C-alpha cells in the first residue's frame, strides 16, 4: 500500500484548508479496485473507497480525499456504520486483537489513525452527536493506548474540542431568537394611528452602512451552524443497492440549512413590510432609498445573500405596484443592483461578482476582505442539479467518484467562507429588531399596499375588498 498514487489534480479540489495535492499520474489505471484517469480517482467500489480511507504504518490518505469521501459516503452508508467498518479493518490490519501487541508497529500507525479521527471530528462534528460514533472512537484509542501514554492525552483533547464545538453549535441554534410568526396583519389597522405602535427600521438604525454590517453579522452567525454534510443529506435518496435502509432517509439532518433559508425569506418580507407600512408616500420613498443604500453596502461587503433578499423584497408585487411612491425614488442605483442580481444567463452577472469576491477573499489580509456570503438558495440549487444531473453509482455498481469531487469542490469552498470571523462590532439592538420585528404575510402586504395607493383595476379592487373583510373585519 506504500506507493498509493495521488488521486486528485491540483485544480480539481479545494478543501477547507486550501489543500491542493500534486498530480502524479498513475502508470496502471487500476489499483485495488480504484479506477484512475489522468491521475484522478474517477470511480471505485464502496469497499475500495473505504480501504483507501484507512491509514497504515506507511500510508495516509490525502486531505482532499478524506473530505470528499466523508462528505459523500453518507449517500451510501451511515457515518456510524462507516466508522465501525474503518475500525474493524484497522483492528484486522494492525492485529490489535493479538494478545501481545507489536508496539513499534502501532507507534507508526497510532498518530495516523488519531489524525484521521481528528479530521473527521473537526469537519463533520454533527456526525458525533451519535453515541455509537463516540463509542467506536473510544474503542479504537483504548486498543492503541497501551503502546503510548500520549494517546490518552490526544483522545481527551479530541473529545474536549469536539464537545466544545457541539455545545457552541447547539447553543447557537437555541440562541437564535425564535423568529416571530407573521401575526402582524392587524398592524394595518394602525396605519392611521400614531406610529409609536410599530417601531420602524429607521428609528432603530438610520445608517445604511451599519445595517449592512449587522445583516452580515446575522448571515455569518447562521452560516456557521450549517454542517457541510447538510448539503448532501438534503438529497439522500434510497441507495438502490441497499434494500434495507429506510430509517436514514426520515431523519434528514438539515435543520440549520432550512433555518437559514427561512431567514432569507424573513428578510424579504421584512423589507417589504417596512416599505408598505408608512402612511405617507414621502416616508415610503425614504425607506426604499434607505434599503437601496443598504443593499449597495451589502454588495460592497460581499454579502450577496442579504443583497438578494433586499432586492427580492423590493420586487414583491405589493411593493413594486406602488408607482407613486417609486416616482419619488432615485432609481438609478436600484437598477444597477438589480442588474447585478439579474437571473439571465443562469445569474451570469452575480456569478461573475461572486468569483471576484472569492478571489479577493483568497488574497485577503483582513477579515473584512475575506467575507463571501453567497446567494444561498442558488448555491443549494447548483448542488441539487449537480446531484440530480449524474448518478451516484455507475452501471457496474461503482461509486461515481468524479461527481463527488465536484460536489466537494463546491461545498469545500462554502466551508472556507463560513469560517470567516465577522469583523464588525455587534449591535444587539439592531440584531434583535431584525429577528423579531413583526412582518406581514403576503395578504397583509397587499392590504397595506392598497391602503397606501388605491387599486388600479377591478382585480385589485376585488382583492382589496376581500382582504379588508378577512383581515380588518370591515365590509
Short mmCIF file of C-alpha atoms in Angstrom, two decimals:
data_model
loop_
_atom_site.label_atom_id
_atom_site.label_comp_id
_atom_site.label_asym_id
_atom_site.label_seq_id
_atom_site.Cartn_x
_atom_site.Cartn_y
_atom_site.Cartn_z
CA UNK A 1 0.00 0.00 0.00
CA UNK A 2 3.00 2.24 0.33
CA UNK A 3 3.02 3.79 -3.11
CA UNK A 4 -0.58 4.88 -3.46
CA UNK A 5 -0.77 7.34 -6.35
CA UNK A 6 -2.00 10.82 -5.64
CA UNK A 7 -5.63 10.80 -6.52
CA UNK A 8 -6.52 14.37 -7.37
CA UNK A 9 -5.16 17.02 -9.66
CA UNK A 10 -4.32 20.31 -8.05
CA UNK A 11 -7.12 22.11 -9.82
CA UNK A 12 -9.88 19.65 -9.13
CA UNK A 13 -10.23 20.24 -5.46
CA UNK A 14 -10.33 22.94 -2.90
CA UNK A 15 -10.83 21.68 0.61
CA UNK A 16 -11.36 23.71 3.77
CA UNK A 17 -7.66 24.22 4.32
CA UNK A 18 -6.96 25.20 0.75
CA UNK A 19 -5.11 21.93 0.37
CA UNK A 20 -4.21 21.10 -3.20
CA UNK A 21 -2.36 17.89 -3.81
CA UNK A 22 0.18 17.46 -6.58
CA UNK A 23 -0.52 15.50 -9.65
CA UNK A 24 1.07 12.08 -10.03
CA UNK A 25 -0.26 10.19 -12.98
CA UNK A 26 -0.51 6.57 -12.07
CA UNK A 27 1.04 4.14 -14.52
CA UNK A 28 -1.57 1.46 -14.08
CA UNK A 29 -5.14 2.59 -14.36
CA UNK A 30 -6.46 0.41 -11.61
CA UNK A 31 -5.19 -0.16 -8.09
CA UNK A 32 -7.05 -2.28 -5.58
CA UNK A 33 -10.41 -1.59 -7.19
CA UNK A 34 -9.77 2.14 -7.66
CA UNK A 35 -10.11 3.42 -11.23
CA UNK A 36 -7.92 6.38 -12.22
CA UNK A 37 -7.97 8.63 -15.22
CA UNK A 38 -5.13 11.11 -15.77
CA UNK A 39 -4.12 10.63 -12.16
CA UNK A 40 -7.59 11.38 -10.83
CA UNK A 41 -9.64 8.84 -8.99
CA UNK A 42 -12.85 8.56 -11.04
CA UNK A 43 -14.66 5.55 -9.65
CA UNK A 44 -14.36 2.60 -7.31
CA UNK A 45 -16.37 0.11 -5.32
CA UNK A 46 -17.50 1.33 -1.92
CA UNK A 47 -15.22 -1.25 -0.27
CA UNK A 48 -12.19 0.01 -2.18
CA UNK A 49 -13.01 3.60 -1.21
CA UNK A 50 -13.29 2.64 2.46
CA UNK A 51 -9.97 0.79 2.22
CA UNK A 52 -8.42 3.89 0.65
CA UNK A 53 -9.52 5.95 3.68
CA UNK A 54 -7.73 3.70 6.16
CA UNK A 55 -4.23 4.70 7.24
CA UNK A 56 -1.47 2.11 7.65
CA UNK A 57 2.03 2.37 9.09
CA UNK A 58 3.29 3.91 5.86
CA UNK A 59 0.20 5.36 4.17
CA UNK A 60 -2.10 8.26 4.98
CA UNK A 61 -4.94 9.35 2.68
CA UNK A 62 -4.80 12.83 1.22
CA UNK A 63 -6.73 15.55 2.99
CA UNK A 64 -8.73 16.21 -0.15
CA UNK A 65 -9.70 12.55 -0.42
CA UNK A 66 -10.75 12.36 3.23
CA UNK A 67 -13.02 15.37 2.86
CA UNK A 68 -14.57 14.21 -0.40
CA UNK A 69 -15.22 10.70 0.81
CA UNK A 70 -16.56 11.63 4.26
CA UNK A 71 -18.86 14.17 2.62
CA UNK A 72 -20.29 11.83 0.00
CA UNK A 73 -20.10 8.44 1.72
CA UNK A 74 -23.27 9.19 3.66
CA UNK A 75 -25.23 8.68 0.45
CA UNK A 76 -24.26 5.00 0.65
CA UNK A 77 -23.58 4.21 4.28
CA UNK A 78 -24.40 5.88 7.59
CA UNK A 79 -21.48 7.57 9.36
CA UNK A 80 -21.60 5.21 12.35
CA UNK A 81 -21.57 2.20 10.03
CA UNK A 82 -18.61 3.65 8.12
CA UNK A 83 -16.62 4.34 11.27
CA UNK A 84 -17.40 0.85 12.53
CA UNK A 85 -16.02 -0.67 9.30
CA UNK A 86 -12.93 1.54 9.41
CA UNK A 87 -12.23 0.43 12.99
CA UNK A 88 -12.75 -3.26 12.20
CA UNK A 89 -10.35 -3.07 9.26
CA UNK A 90 -7.74 -1.29 11.39
CA UNK A 91 -8.05 -3.95 14.10
CA UNK A 92 -7.55 -6.65 11.48
CA UNK A 93 -4.70 -4.98 9.61
CA UNK A 94 -2.78 -3.86 12.68
CA UNK A 95 -3.62 -7.07 14.59
CA UNK A 96 -4.98 -5.06 17.51
CA UNK A 97 -6.68 -8.19 18.84
CA UNK A 98 -3.38 -10.04 19.35
CA UNK A 99 -2.57 -10.86 23.00
CA UNK A 100 0.82 -9.21 22.54
CA UNK A 101 0.79 -6.01 20.51
CA UNK A 102 3.58 -5.08 18.10
CA UNK A 103 4.38 -1.78 19.82
CA UNK A 104 6.88 -0.43 17.32
CA UNK A 105 4.43 -1.01 14.51
CA UNK A 106 1.50 0.52 16.36
CA UNK A 107 3.53 3.62 17.22
CA UNK A 108 3.83 4.20 13.48
CA UNK A 109 0.13 3.61 12.93
CA UNK A 110 -1.22 5.41 16.02
CA UNK A 111 -0.60 9.05 15.07
CA UNK A 112 -2.15 8.38 11.66
CA UNK A 113 -5.44 6.92 12.92
CA UNK A 114 -5.62 9.73 15.52
CA UNK A 115 -5.10 12.25 12.76
CA UNK A 116 -7.92 10.72 10.69
CA UNK A 117 -10.32 10.75 13.65
CA UNK A 118 -9.34 14.35 14.42
CA UNK A 119 -10.04 15.48 10.87
CA UNK A 120 -13.39 13.71 10.90
CA UNK A 121 -14.47 15.34 14.19
CA UNK A 122 -13.30 18.77 13.06
CA UNK A 123 -15.02 18.80 9.69
CA UNK A 124 -18.17 16.83 10.47
CA UNK A 125 -18.80 17.38 14.19
CA UNK A 126 -22.53 16.68 13.85
CA UNK A 127 -21.72 13.05 12.97
CA UNK A 128 -20.54 12.63 16.55
CA UNK A 129 -23.81 13.62 18.17
CA UNK A 130 -24.43 9.89 17.98
CA UNK A 131 -23.34 7.79 20.96
CA UNK A 132 -22.27 4.96 18.66
CA UNK A 133 -19.75 7.22 16.95
CA UNK A 134 -18.11 8.20 20.23
CA UNK A 135 -18.12 4.52 21.19
CA UNK A 136 -16.15 3.44 18.10
CA UNK A 137 -13.75 6.32 18.58
CA UNK A 138 -13.00 5.46 22.21
CA UNK A 139 -12.71 1.74 21.45
CA UNK A 140 -10.09 2.43 18.79
CA UNK A 141 -7.99 4.57 21.09
CA UNK A 142 -8.28 2.14 24.01
CA UNK A 143 -6.74 -0.51 21.79
CA UNK A 144 -3.68 1.51 20.79
CA UNK A 145 -3.20 3.44 24.04
CA UNK A 146 -1.17 0.70 25.82
CA UNK A 147 1.58 1.35 23.29
CA UNK A 148 1.93 5.04 24.05
CA UNK A 149 0.73 7.09 27.03
CA UNK A 150 0.38 10.17 24.83
CA UNK A 151 -2.58 8.60 23.02
CA UNK A 152 -4.81 9.04 26.09
CA UNK A 153 -4.00 12.72 26.20
CA UNK A 154 -4.68 13.01 22.48
CA UNK A 155 -8.07 11.36 22.89
CA UNK A 156 -9.07 13.64 25.76
CA UNK A 157 -8.07 16.69 23.74
CA UNK A 158 -10.02 15.46 20.76
CA UNK A 159 -13.16 14.77 22.82
CA UNK A 160 -12.90 18.09 24.64
CA UNK A 161 -12.62 20.05 21.41
CA UNK A 162 -15.50 18.08 19.94
CA UNK A 163 -17.72 18.68 22.98
CA UNK A 164 -16.98 22.39 22.91
CA UNK A 165 -17.79 22.56 19.24
CA UNK A 166 -21.07 20.66 19.61
CA UNK A 167 -22.02 22.78 22.63
CA UNK A 168 -21.36 26.00 20.73
CA UNK A 169 -23.36 24.73 17.77
CA UNK A 170 -26.39 23.62 19.77
CA UNK A 171 -26.23 26.74 21.94
CA UNK A 172 -26.14 28.79 18.75
CA UNK A 173 -29.22 27.03 17.47
CA UNK A 174 -31.14 27.84 20.64
CA UNK A 175 -29.61 31.30 20.82
CA UNK A 176 -31.10 32.34 17.52
CA UNK A 177 -34.13 34.34 18.54
CA UNK A 178 -37.28 32.42 17.76
CA UNK A 179 -38.49 34.23 14.68
CA UNK A 180 -41.88 35.76 15.28
CA UNK A 181 -44.60 34.45 13.00
CA UNK A 182 -46.44 36.85 10.73
CA UNK A 183 -49.09 37.70 13.31
CA UNK A 184 -48.91 41.33 12.44
CA UNK A 185 -51.50 41.79 9.73
CA UNK A 186 -53.62 43.60 12.30
CA UNK A 187 -50.98 46.34 12.22
CA UNK A 188 -52.57 47.51 9.00
CA UNK A 189 -55.40 48.86 11.09
CA UNK A 190 -52.95 51.16 12.86
CA UNK A 191 -51.77 52.90 9.72
CA UNK A 192 -53.86 55.96 10.50
CA UNK A 193 -52.94 55.95 14.19
CA UNK A 194 -49.73 57.36 15.72
CA UNK A 195 -46.65 55.45 14.51
CA UNK A 196 -45.43 54.73 18.07
CA UNK A 197 -47.23 51.37 17.94
CA UNK A 198 -44.85 49.94 15.35
CA UNK A 199 -41.17 50.74 15.69
CA UNK A 200 -39.77 51.06 12.21
CA UNK A 201 -36.33 50.22 10.92
CA UNK A 202 -35.21 53.83 10.53
CA UNK A 203 -35.82 54.54 14.21
CA UNK A 204 -33.60 51.57 15.11
CA UNK A 205 -30.87 52.17 12.56
CA UNK A 206 -30.75 55.06 10.14
CA UNK A 207 -27.29 54.42 8.75
CA UNK A 208 -27.27 52.03 5.77
CA UNK A 209 -23.63 51.11 6.35
CA UNK A 210 -24.35 49.99 9.93
CA UNK A 211 -27.38 47.97 8.93
CA UNK A 212 -25.43 46.19 6.18
CA UNK A 213 -22.79 45.27 8.78
CA UNK A 214 -25.40 43.94 11.21
CA UNK A 215 -27.04 41.90 8.44
CA UNK A 216 -23.61 40.45 7.71
CA UNK A 217 -23.36 39.52 11.39
CA UNK A 218 -26.62 37.61 11.23
CA UNK A 219 -25.63 35.88 7.99
CA UNK A 220 -22.24 34.71 9.26
CA UNK A 221 -23.71 33.59 12.57
CA UNK A 222 -26.31 31.45 10.79
CA UNK A 223 -23.84 30.14 8.23
CA UNK A 224 -21.50 28.96 10.97
CA UNK A 225 -24.09 26.41 12.13
CA UNK A 226 -24.53 24.68 8.79
CA UNK A 227 -22.65 21.37 8.64
CA UNK A 228 -21.15 20.58 5.21
CA UNK A 229 -22.98 17.24 5.27
CA UNK A 230 -26.36 19.02 5.27
CA UNK A 231 -25.89 19.76 1.55
CA UNK A 232 -25.62 16.03 0.88
CA UNK A 233 -28.27 14.95 3.36
CA UNK A 234 -30.78 17.23 1.71
CA UNK A 235 -30.65 14.83 -1.25
CA UNK A 236 -30.40 11.43 0.42
CA UNK A 237 -32.39 9.01 -1.71
CA UNK A 238 -32.58 5.33 -1.01
CA UNK A 239 -29.43 3.72 -2.30
CA UNK A 240 -30.65 1.24 -4.93
CA UNK A 241 -28.01 -1.31 -3.91
CA UNK A 242 -29.17 -1.34 -0.31
CA UNK A 243 -32.73 -2.52 0.19
CA UNK A 244 -32.60 -2.47 3.97
CA UNK A 245 -32.26 1.20 4.86
CA UNK A 246 -35.30 3.35 5.23
CA UNK A 247 -34.85 4.90 8.65
CA UNK A 248 -31.90 7.00 7.50
CA UNK A 249 -33.97 8.95 4.99
CA UNK A 250 -36.54 10.04 7.55
CA UNK A 251 -34.08 11.74 9.83
CA UNK A 252 -32.75 14.19 7.29
CA UNK A 253 -30.39 16.27 9.35
CA UNK A 254 -30.76 19.58 7.52
CA UNK A 255 -32.27 21.83 10.18
CA UNK A 256 -29.60 24.54 10.04
CA UNK A 257 -29.82 24.73 6.30
CA UNK A 258 -33.60 25.11 6.48
CA UNK A 259 -33.36 27.74 9.23
CA UNK A 260 -31.02 29.74 7.01
CA UNK A 261 -33.45 29.67 4.09
CA UNK A 262 -36.19 30.84 6.48
CA UNK A 263 -34.03 33.78 7.49
CA UNK A 264 -33.70 34.81 3.84
CA UNK A 265 -37.48 34.72 3.42
CA UNK A 266 -37.96 36.69 6.62
CA UNK A 267 -35.60 39.41 5.40
CA UNK A 268 -37.52 39.69 2.08
CA UNK A 269 -40.80 40.13 3.95
CA UNK A 270 -39.29 42.50 6.50
CA UNK A 271 -38.08 44.80 3.72
CA UNK A 272 -41.48 44.72 2.02
CA UNK A 273 -43.27 45.34 5.34
CA UNK A 274 -41.06 48.32 6.19
CA UNK A 275 -41.81 49.86 2.77
CA UNK A 276 -45.57 49.27 2.84
CA UNK A 277 -46.08 50.39 6.46
CA UNK A 278 -45.67 54.19 6.40
CA UNK A 279 -48.85 56.15 5.71
CA UNK A 280 -47.10 58.90 3.73
CA UNK A 281 -45.68 58.46 0.25
CA UNK A 282 -42.64 60.57 1.09
CA UNK A 283 -41.74 58.27 4.01
CA UNK A 284 -42.22 55.16 1.90
CA UNK A 285 -39.85 56.55 -0.73
CA UNK A 286 -37.36 57.33 2.03
CA UNK A 287 -37.47 53.71 3.25
CA UNK A 288 -36.96 52.43 -0.32
CA UNK A 289 -33.93 54.67 -0.79
CA UNK A 290 -32.56 53.57 2.56
CA UNK A 291 -32.79 49.89 1.59
CA UNK A 292 -31.20 50.57 -1.79
CA UNK A 293 -28.22 52.03 0.09
CA UNK A 294 -28.16 49.07 2.49
CA UNK A 295 -28.19 46.67 -0.47
CA UNK A 296 -25.31 48.53 -2.09
CA UNK A 297 -23.26 48.29 1.11
CA UNK A 298 -24.04 44.55 1.28
CA UNK A 299 -22.72 44.21 -2.26
CA UNK A 300 -19.51 46.03 -1.31
CA UNK A 301 -19.02 43.82 1.75
CA UNK A 302 -19.56 40.61 -0.26
CA UNK A 303 -22.83 39.79 1.49
CA UNK A 304 -24.77 38.58 -1.55
CA UNK A 305 -27.43 36.74 0.45
CA UNK A 306 -28.77 39.85 2.22
CA UNK A 307 -28.40 41.80 -1.02
CA UNK A 308 -30.60 39.30 -2.85
CA UNK A 309 -33.18 39.23 -0.05
CA UNK A 310 -33.46 43.03 -0.09
CA UNK A 311 -33.86 43.13 -3.87
CA UNK A 312 -36.43 40.31 -3.73
CA UNK A 313 -38.37 42.20 -1.08
CA UNK A 314 -38.44 45.31 -3.25
CA UNK A 315 -39.56 43.29 -6.25
CA UNK A 316 -42.56 41.75 -4.46
CA UNK A 317 -45.76 42.87 -6.19
CA UNK A 318 -47.20 44.77 -3.20
CA UNK A 319 -44.05 46.93 -3.26
CA UNK A 320 -43.44 47.21 -6.99
CA UNK A 321 -47.06 48.31 -7.63
CA UNK A 322 -46.55 51.48 -5.57
CA UNK A 323 -45.98 53.62 -8.68
CA UNK A 324 -46.47 57.00 -6.97
CA UNK A 325 -44.01 56.05 -4.26
CA UNK A 326 -41.39 54.84 -6.74
CA UNK A 327 -41.74 58.04 -8.78
CA UNK A 328 -40.21 59.86 -5.81
CA UNK A 329 -37.21 57.47 -5.64
CA UNK A 330 -33.88 57.97 -7.40
CA UNK A 331 -33.96 54.56 -9.05
CA UNK A 332 -30.67 54.56 -10.96
CA UNK A 333 -28.83 52.93 -8.03
CA UNK A 334 -31.55 50.31 -7.73
CA UNK A 335 -31.32 49.34 -11.40
CA UNK A 336 -27.54 48.87 -11.08
CA UNK A 337 -28.05 46.45 -8.18
CA UNK A 338 -30.90 44.68 -9.91
CA UNK A 339 -28.69 44.22 -12.93
CA UNK A 340 -26.05 42.60 -10.70
CA UNK A 341 -28.59 40.04 -9.47
CA UNK A 342 -30.34 39.55 -12.80
CA UNK A 343 -31.21 35.85 -13.28
CA UNK A 344 -30.49 35.85 -17.04
CA UNK A 345 -27.75 33.56 -18.27
CA UNK A 346 -28.10 31.47 -15.10
CA UNK A 347 -27.26 34.53 -12.95
CA UNK A 348 -24.22 35.33 -15.07
CA UNK A 349 -23.59 38.77 -13.55
CA UNK A 350 -23.92 37.53 -9.98
CA UNK A 351 -21.63 34.57 -10.64
CA UNK A 352 -19.02 36.92 -12.05
CA UNK A 353 -19.28 39.15 -8.96
CA UNK A 354 -19.11 36.09 -6.70
CA UNK A 355 -15.93 34.83 -8.42
CA UNK A 356 -14.45 38.29 -7.93
CA UNK A 357 -15.30 38.26 -4.22
CA UNK A 358 -13.99 34.71 -3.86
CA UNK A 359 -10.73 35.74 -5.48
CA UNK A 360 -10.44 38.78 -3.22
CA UNK A 361 -11.10 36.51 -0.25
CA UNK A 362 -8.22 34.19 -1.17
CA UNK A 363 -5.69 37.01 -1.24
CA UNK A 364 -7.22 38.93 1.69
CA UNK A 365 -5.14 40.39 4.50
CA UNK A 366 -8.06 41.27 6.78
CA UNK A 367 -11.26 39.51 7.81
CA UNK A 368 -13.11 42.43 6.22
CA UNK A 369 -11.81 41.41 2.78
CA UNK A 370 -12.38 37.71 3.42
CA UNK A 371 -16.17 37.95 3.57
CA UNK A 372 -18.03 36.00 0.91
CA UNK A 373 -21.66 35.22 1.68
CA UNK A 374 -23.14 33.52 -1.38
CA UNK A 375 -26.75 33.85 -2.52
CA UNK A 376 -27.65 30.69 -0.65
CA UNK A 377 -30.68 29.29 -2.45
CA UNK A 378 -28.74 29.43 -5.73
CA UNK A 379 -25.88 27.50 -4.13
CA UNK A 380 -28.36 24.85 -3.00
CA UNK A 381 -29.89 24.78 -6.47
CA UNK A 382 -26.46 24.27 -8.07
CA UNK A 383 -25.73 21.41 -5.72
CA UNK A 384 -29.19 19.99 -6.36
CA UNK A 385 -28.64 19.99 -10.13
CA UNK A 386 -25.19 18.51 -9.74
CA UNK A 387 -26.79 15.78 -7.66
CA UNK A 388 -29.73 15.14 -9.97
CA UNK A 389 -27.63 15.52 -13.10
CA UNK A 390 -25.50 12.42 -12.69
CA UNK A 391 -25.80 9.11 -10.95
CA UNK A 392 -24.19 8.30 -7.60
CA UNK A 393 -23.28 4.88 -8.92
CA UNK A 394 -22.12 3.73 -12.32
CA UNK A 395 -23.84 0.81 -14.09
CA UNK A 396 -21.21 -1.59 -12.68
CA UNK A 397 -22.15 -0.60 -9.12
CA UNK A 398 -19.04 1.52 -8.62
CA UNK A 399 -19.31 4.81 -6.78
CA UNK A 400 -19.13 7.71 -9.24
CA UNK A 401 -16.26 9.50 -7.51
CA UNK A 402 -15.86 12.13 -10.20
CA UNK A 403 -19.24 13.54 -9.27
CA UNK A 404 -18.27 13.74 -5.61
CA UNK A 405 -15.06 15.61 -6.38
CA UNK A 406 -17.18 18.31 -7.98
CA UNK A 407 -19.55 18.27 -5.00
CA UNK A 408 -16.64 18.53 -2.58
CA UNK A 409 -15.25 21.45 -4.56
CA UNK A 410 -18.50 23.41 -4.18
CA UNK A 411 -19.07 22.50 -0.54
CA UNK A 412 -15.38 22.93 0.33
CA UNK A 413 -15.41 26.48 -0.94
CA UNK A 414 -18.53 27.18 1.10
CA UNK A 415 -16.80 25.88 4.25
CA UNK A 416 -13.95 28.34 3.80
CA UNK A 417 -16.44 31.18 3.55
CA UNK A 418 -18.49 30.16 6.55
CA UNK A 419 -15.41 30.11 8.77
CA UNK A 420 -14.75 33.84 8.42
CA UNK A 421 -14.91 35.71 11.72
CA UNK A 422 -17.24 38.69 11.48
CA UNK A 423 -15.04 41.80 11.72
CA UNK A 424 -17.88 44.20 12.61
CA UNK A 425 -18.97 45.07 16.11
CA UNK A 426 -22.31 43.59 17.02
CA UNK A 427 -25.28 45.86 17.82
CA UNK A 428 -27.67 43.65 19.84
CA UNK A 429 -30.47 46.18 19.49
CA UNK A 430 -30.45 46.12 15.69
CA UNK A 431 -29.96 42.35 15.53
CA UNK A 432 -32.88 41.82 17.89
CA UNK A 433 -35.04 44.02 15.67
CA UNK A 434 -34.08 42.09 12.54
CA UNK A 435 -35.16 38.84 14.19
CA UNK A 436 -38.30 39.99 15.97
CA UNK A 437 -39.85 42.96 14.17
CA UNK A 438 -43.35 41.92 13.09
CA UNK A 439 -43.77 41.18 9.39
CA UNK A 440 -46.85 40.97 7.22
CA UNK A 441 -48.00 37.87 5.42
CA UNK A 442 -48.42 38.25 1.68
CA UNK A 443 -52.08 39.18 2.23
CA UNK A 444 -51.09 41.72 4.85
CA UNK A 445 -48.62 43.27 2.42
CA UNK A 446 -51.23 43.57 -0.32
CA UNK A 447 -53.70 45.16 2.07
CA UNK A 448 -51.11 47.66 3.33
CA UNK A 449 -50.16 48.37 -0.27
CA UNK A 450 -53.77 49.06 -1.36
CA UNK A 451 -54.31 51.23 1.70
CA UNK A 452 -51.27 53.25 0.63
CA UNK A 453 -52.07 53.54 -3.08
CA UNK A 454 -55.57 52.62 -4.16
CA UNK A 455 -56.20 49.71 -6.54
CA UNK A 456 -55.72 50.42 -10.25
CA UNK A 457 -58.11 47.89 -11.77
CA UNK A 458 -61.08 45.67 -10.99
CA UNK A 459 -58.95 42.64 -9.98
CA UNK A 460 -57.10 44.76 -7.42
CA UNK A 461 -60.36 46.34 -6.20
CA UNK A 462 -61.91 42.92 -5.58
CA UNK A 463 -58.82 41.70 -3.81
CA UNK A 464 -58.73 44.81 -1.62
CA UNK A 465 -62.35 44.34 -0.68
CA UNK A 466 -61.89 40.71 0.31
CA UNK A 467 -58.73 41.47 2.30
CA UNK A 468 -60.45 44.29 4.17
CA UNK A 469 -63.15 41.92 5.27
CA UNK A 470 -60.89 38.96 6.15
CA UNK A 471 -58.11 40.90 7.89
CA UNK A 472 -59.81 44.01 9.22
CA UNK A 473 -63.33 42.60 9.55
CA UNK A 474 -64.63 45.61 7.57
CA UNK A 475 -67.07 45.49 4.71
#
